Amino acid sequence: MEAVLYFGDEKQTQKFDVRTDKMSTGAIIGCVFAVLLIIGGSIAGVIAVYVYTKKQSKKKEEDKEKLMDEDINVTAVQVTPNECELTAPVDLIITFEAKKPLVDAYWLLRFVFDFAFKKQLIELTKTAPQNFSVGTHEERFHVDKIDISAVKETTILNMGLLSASLFVGHDENNALLDVNMCTEISKKKGSNTFIRTIMNPLE
């Protein structure tokens, strides 16, 4: 996306790294509105959008680096169904390589609504503690539904996060690893149905 700015007689072009092919209609409209704000002379609104986009890109790169932890290497992430109703069941498979033995390790799967601001968190499922030997392992998660009954619509429609955290021992404050999957949530036209699109952190 590109915007042309005029400062007196000087013409400047501002480019935005925005991929509209994976954005909801609401997100695209938001970006267009931001560009219109620039043309109208309000720079602050667009700067906020630009900074937010850069932060999102940086976060995705950081999350990918975390999956290459020196003790654990996540090699594959598969989540289904996708591009479906927000409350639909979730089936998640994480394949990882343990480079050292893990004792009393367990996974905690959560969904965070509006992870950038409100951070309203819902626990989805938790695995029983187990020991992992050195080598490759596969963890499977199944959730019957994501309950959104206690979440406001304004919170739902901000970027969400499906997060699988691996803990060792009994300290839930310090995860050994977080597999974070950014989730775009939009509202289906003409209905009250929310649609989720979960991003694979390895892609």
mmCIF file of C-alpha atoms in Angstrom:
data_model
loop_
_atom_site.group_PDB
_atom_site.id
_atom_site.type_symbol
_atom_site.label_atom_id
_atom_site.label_comp_id
_atom_site.label_asym_id
_atom_site.label_seq_id
_atom_site.Cartn_x
_atom_site.Cartn_y
_atom_site.Cartn_z
ATOM 1 C CA MET A 1 0.000 0.000 0.000
ATOM 2 C CA GLU A 2 1.369 3.454 -0.904
ATOM 3 C CA ALA A 3 0.423 6.982 0.156
ATOM 4 C CA VAL A 4 1.597 10.288 -1.356
ATOM 5 C CA LEU A 5 2.222 13.167 1.054
ATOM 6 C CA TYR A 6 2.784 16.863 0.302
ATOM 7 C CA PHE A 7 4.799 19.098 2.600
ATOM 8 C CA GLY A 8 4.573 22.522 0.957
ATOM 9 C CA ASP A 9 5.822 21.900 -2.601
ATOM 10 C CA GLU A 10 7.711 18.764 -1.603
ATOM 11 C CA LYS A 11 6.203 15.412 -2.588
ATOM 12 C CA GLN A 12 6.942 12.320 -0.513
ATOM 13 C CA THR A 13 5.762 8.761 -0.959
ATOM 14 C CA GLN A 14 5.142 6.511 2.057
ATOM 15 C CA LYS A 15 4.967 2.747 1.505
ATOM 16 C CA PHE A 16 3.228 0.383 3.920
ATOM 17 C CA ASP A 17 4.045 -3.315 4.072
ATOM 18 C CA VAL A 18 0.451 -4.565 4.316
ATOM 19 C CA ARG A 19 -0.667 -7.911 2.825
ATOM 20 C CA THR A 20 -4.327 -7.417 1.955
ATOM 21 C CA ASP A 21 -4.757 -10.981 0.692
ATOM 22 C CA LYS A 22 -4.793 -12.279 4.274
ATOM 23 C CA MET A 23 -6.716 -9.440 5.889
ATOM 24 C CA SER A 24 -10.376 -9.174 6.728
ATOM 25 C CA THR A 25 -12.561 -6.538 5.071
ATOM 26 C CA GLY A 26 -12.569 -4.559 8.324
ATOM 27 C CA ALA A 27 -8.777 -4.569 8.491
ATOM 28 C CA ILE A 28 -8.472 -3.404 4.865
ATOM 29 C CA ILE A 29 -10.982 -0.592 5.463
ATOM 30 C CA GLY A 30 -8.963 0.436 8.523
ATOM 31 C CA CYS A 31 -5.779 0.715 6.457
ATOM 32 C CA VAL A 32 -7.539 2.709 3.723
ATOM 33 C CA PHE A 33 -8.985 5.044 6.357
ATOM 34 C CA ALA A 34 -5.502 5.542 7.769
ATOM 35 C CA VAL A 35 -4.189 6.574 4.354
ATOM 36 C CA LEU A 36 -7.083 9.010 3.955
ATOM 37 C CA LEU A 37 -6.110 10.539 7.280
ATOM 38 C CA ILE A 38 -2.643 11.209 5.899
ATOM 39 C CA ILE A 39 -3.951 12.832 2.770
ATOM 40 C CA GLY A 40 -6.186 15.014 4.908
ATOM 41 C CA GLY A 41 -3.220 16.134 6.946
ATOM 42 C CA SER A 42 -3.550 13.938 10.043
ATOM 43 C CA ILE A 43 -0.204 12.152 10.264
ATOM 44 C CA ALA A 44 -0.630 10.750 13.788
ATOM 45 C CA GLY A 45 -3.265 8.178 12.852
ATOM 46 C CA VAL A 46 -1.158 6.654 10.103
ATOM 47 C CA ILE A 47 1.982 6.591 12.184
ATOM 48 C CA ALA A 48 0.073 4.521 14.740
ATOM 49 C CA VAL A 49 -1.023 2.039 12.060
ATOM 50 C CA TYR A 50 2.491 1.839 10.625
ATOM 51 C CA VAL A 51 4.107 1.257 14.017
ATOM 52 C CA TYR A 52 1.498 -1.380 14.918
ATOM 53 C CA THR A 53 2.166 -3.241 11.637
ATOM 54 C CA LYS A 54 5.917 -3.179 12.232
ATOM 55 C CA LYS A 55 5.435 -4.445 15.783
ATOM 56 C CA GLN A 56 3.281 -7.318 14.518
ATOM 57 C CA SER A 57 5.971 -8.281 12.008
ATOM 58 C CA LYS A 58 8.678 -8.089 14.665
ATOM 59 C CA LYS A 59 6.609 -10.188 17.090
ATOM 60 C CA LYS A 60 6.141 -12.917 14.472
ATOM 61 C CA GLU A 61 9.905 -13.081 13.902
ATOM 62 C CA GLU A 62 10.559 -13.203 17.654
ATOM 63 C CA ASP A 63 8.005 -15.998 18.101
ATOM 64 C CA LYS A 64 9.677 -17.981 15.328
ATOM 65 C CA GLU A 65 13.075 -17.590 16.999
ATOM 66 C CA LYS A 66 11.651 -18.783 20.330
ATOM 67 C CA LEU A 67 10.528 -22.009 18.662
ATOM 68 C CA MET A 68 14.219 -22.714 18.047
ATOM 69 C CA ASP A 69 14.980 -22.827 21.787
ATOM 70 C CA GLU A 70 18.353 -24.391 22.679
ATOM 71 C CA ASP A 71 16.579 -27.145 24.655
ATOM 72 C CA ILE A 72 13.556 -27.638 22.377
ATOM 73 C CA ASN A 73 13.093 -27.316 18.632
ATOM 74 C CA VAL A 74 9.532 -27.122 17.289
ATOM 75 C CA THR A 75 9.546 -28.685 13.824
ATOM 76 C CA ALA A 76 5.862 -28.650 12.851
ATOM 77 C CA VAL A 77 2.580 -27.012 13.863
ATOM 78 C CA GLN A 78 -0.785 -28.081 12.453
ATOM 79 C CA VAL A 79 -4.132 -26.611 13.512
ATOM 80 C CA THR A 80 -7.582 -27.487 12.164
ATOM 81 C CA PRO A 81 -10.162 -26.398 11.279
ATOM 82 C CA ASN A 82 -9.144 -22.951 10.094
ATOM 83 C CA GLU A 83 -10.930 -19.991 8.501
ATOM 84 C CA CYS A 84 -14.014 -21.209 10.317
ATOM 85 C CA GLU A 85 -16.386 -20.111 13.072
ATOM 86 C CA LEU A 86 -14.490 -18.813 16.101
ATOM 87 C CA THR A 87 -16.271 -21.146 18.536
ATOM 88 C CA ALA A 88 -15.609 -24.276 16.429
ATOM 89 C CA PRO A 89 -13.540 -27.177 17.852
ATOM 90 C CA VAL A 90 -9.753 -26.921 17.788
ATOM 91 C CA ASP A 91 -7.384 -29.751 16.884
ATOM 92 C CA LEU A 92 -3.724 -28.867 17.288
ATOM 93 C CA ILE A 93 -0.635 -31.011 16.669
ATOM 94 C CA ILE A 94 2.813 -29.803 17.744
ATOM 95 C CA THR A 95 5.886 -31.806 16.740
ATOM 96 C CA PHE A 96 9.015 -30.968 18.697
ATOM 97 C CA GLU A 97 12.508 -32.222 19.387
ATOM 98 C CA ALA A 98 13.693 -32.362 23.001
ATOM 99 C CA LYS A 99 17.450 -31.897 23.227
ATOM 100 C CA LYS A 100 17.528 -32.851 26.891
ATOM 101 C CA PRO A 101 15.201 -34.948 29.116
ATOM 102 C CA LEU A 102 12.116 -33.116 30.412
ATOM 103 C CA VAL A 103 10.679 -34.302 33.734
ATOM 104 C CA ASP A 104 7.066 -33.629 34.820
ATOM 105 C CA ALA A 105 6.439 -31.563 31.713
ATOM 106 C CA TYR A 106 2.961 -30.537 30.601
ATOM 107 C CA TRP A 107 1.297 -28.328 28.006
ATOM 108 C CA LEU A 108 -1.264 -25.594 28.651
ATOM 109 C CA LEU A 109 -3.399 -24.425 25.719
ATOM 110 C CA ARG A 110 -5.028 -21.004 26.040
ATOM 111 C CA PHE A 111 -6.711 -18.402 23.882
ATOM 112 C CA VAL A 112 -5.961 -14.736 24.479
ATOM 113 C CA PHE A 113 -8.452 -12.191 23.151
ATOM 114 C CA ASP A 114 -6.982 -8.795 22.230
ATOM 115 C CA PHE A 115 -3.481 -9.864 23.236
ATOM 116 C CA ALA A 116 -2.054 -6.394 22.538
ATOM 117 C CA PHE A 117 -4.239 -4.524 25.060
ATOM 118 C CA LYS A 118 -7.024 -6.251 27.053
ATOM 119 C CA LYS A 119 -5.345 -9.674 27.178
ATOM 120 C CA GLN A 120 -8.519 -11.528 28.176
ATOM 121 C CA LEU A 121 -7.394 -15.117 28.617
ATOM 122 C CA ILE A 122 -9.383 -18.363 28.410
ATOM 123 C CA GLU A 123 -7.864 -21.726 29.352
ATOM 124 C CA LEU A 124 -8.785 -24.381 26.783
ATOM 125 C CA THR A 125 -7.049 -27.563 27.915
ATOM 126 C CA LYS A 126 -4.111 -28.870 29.940
ATOM 127 C CA THR A 127 -2.179 -32.113 29.490
ATOM 128 C CA ALA A 128 -1.174 -34.465 32.296
ATOM 129 C CA PRO A 129 2.473 -34.211 33.466
ATOM 130 C CA GLN A 130 4.796 -36.639 31.720
ATOM 131 C CA ASN A 131 8.472 -37.241 31.064
ATOM 132 C CA PHE A 132 9.970 -36.599 27.637
ATOM 133 C CA SER A 133 13.203 -38.321 26.651
ATOM 134 C CA VAL A 134 15.719 -36.839 24.229
ATOM 135 C CA GLY A 135 14.303 -37.092 20.717
ATOM 136 C CA THR A 136 11.240 -36.197 18.649
ATOM 137 C CA HIS A 137 7.758 -36.066 20.188
ATOM 138 C CA GLU A 138 4.255 -35.188 19.049
ATOM 139 C CA GLU A 139 1.647 -33.523 21.270
ATOM 140 C CA ARG A 140 -2.015 -33.550 20.244
ATOM 141 C CA PHE A 141 -4.662 -31.195 21.635
ATOM 142 C CA HIS A 142 -8.420 -31.283 21.173
ATOM 143 C CA VAL A 143 -10.891 -28.639 22.343
ATOM 144 C CA ASP A 144 -14.634 -29.056 21.794
ATOM 145 C CA LYS A 145 -15.263 -25.316 21.522
ATOM 146 C CA ILE A 146 -13.935 -21.861 22.359
ATOM 147 C CA ASP A 147 -16.338 -20.261 24.822
ATOM 148 C CA ILE A 148 -16.768 -16.552 24.063
ATOM 149 C CA SER A 149 -19.829 -15.952 26.263
ATOM 150 C CA ALA A 150 -17.874 -13.778 28.722
ATOM 151 C CA VAL A 151 -16.003 -11.746 26.095
ATOM 152 C CA LYS A 152 -17.216 -8.410 24.706
ATOM 153 C CA GLU A 153 -17.524 -8.061 20.936
ATOM 154 C CA THR A 154 -15.087 -5.140 20.854
ATOM 155 C CA THR A 155 -12.497 -7.346 22.550
ATOM 156 C CA ILE A 156 -13.191 -10.330 20.296
ATOM 157 C CA LEU A 157 -12.637 -8.342 17.104
ATOM 158 C CA ASN A 158 -9.090 -7.324 18.033
ATOM 159 C CA MET A 159 -6.191 -9.633 17.157
ATOM 160 C CA GLY A 160 -6.259 -12.823 19.222
ATOM 161 C CA LEU A 161 -3.647 -15.417 20.116
ATOM 162 C CA LEU A 162 -3.849 -19.199 20.369
ATOM 163 C CA SER A 163 -1.006 -20.096 22.719
ATOM 164 C CA ALA A 164 0.409 -23.494 23.691
ATOM 165 C CA SER A 165 2.878 -23.254 26.582
ATOM 166 C CA LEU A 166 5.204 -26.003 27.809
ATOM 167 C CA PHE A 167 5.983 -26.054 31.532
ATOM 168 C CA VAL A 168 8.300 -28.210 33.611
ATOM 169 C CA GLY A 169 7.493 -28.828 37.265
ATOM 170 C CA HIS A 170 4.868 -26.758 39.066
ATOM 171 C CA ASP A 171 5.838 -23.216 38.088
ATOM 172 C CA GLU A 172 3.142 -21.879 35.730
ATOM 173 C CA ASN A 173 4.725 -18.435 35.744
ATOM 174 C CA ASN A 174 7.745 -19.474 33.694
ATOM 175 C CA ALA A 175 7.050 -21.415 30.522
ATOM 176 C CA LEU A 176 9.907 -23.340 28.970
ATOM 177 C CA LEU A 177 8.409 -22.667 25.558
ATOM 178 C CA ASP A 178 5.470 -20.741 24.049
ATOM 179 C CA VAL A 179 4.045 -21.662 20.664
ATOM 180 C CA ASN A 180 2.072 -18.529 19.764
ATOM 181 C CA MET A 181 -0.355 -18.484 16.840
ATOM 182 C CA CYS A 182 -1.727 -15.033 15.964
ATOM 183 C CA THR A 183 -5.444 -15.246 15.176
ATOM 184 C CA GLU A 184 -7.335 -12.739 13.057
ATOM 185 C CA ILE A 185 -11.029 -12.541 13.977
ATOM 186 C CA SER A 186 -13.675 -10.980 11.758
ATOM 187 C CA LYS A 187 -17.458 -10.832 11.751
ATOM 188 C CA LYS A 188 -19.383 -12.564 8.991
ATOM 189 C CA LYS A 189 -21.461 -10.117 6.975
ATOM 190 C CA GLY A 190 -25.149 -10.086 7.846
ATOM 191 C CA SER A 191 -24.818 -12.278 10.935
ATOM 192 C CA ASN A 192 -23.437 -12.444 14.465
ATOM 193 C CA THR A 193 -20.959 -15.176 13.536
ATOM 194 C CA PHE A 194 -17.248 -14.588 14.164
ATOM 195 C CA ILE A 195 -14.685 -16.147 11.828
ATOM 196 C CA ARG A 196 -11.165 -17.086 12.955
ATOM 197 C CA THR A 197 -8.014 -17.341 10.855
ATOM 198 C CA ILE A 198 -5.089 -18.849 12.768
ATOM 199 C CA MET A 199 -1.573 -18.065 11.508
ATOM 200 C CA ASN A 200 1.071 -20.800 11.571
ATOM 201 C CA PRO A 201 4.178 -19.386 13.322
ATOM 202 C CA LEU A 202 6.466 -21.589 11.223
ATOM 203 C CA GLU A 203 5.226 -20.265 7.884
#
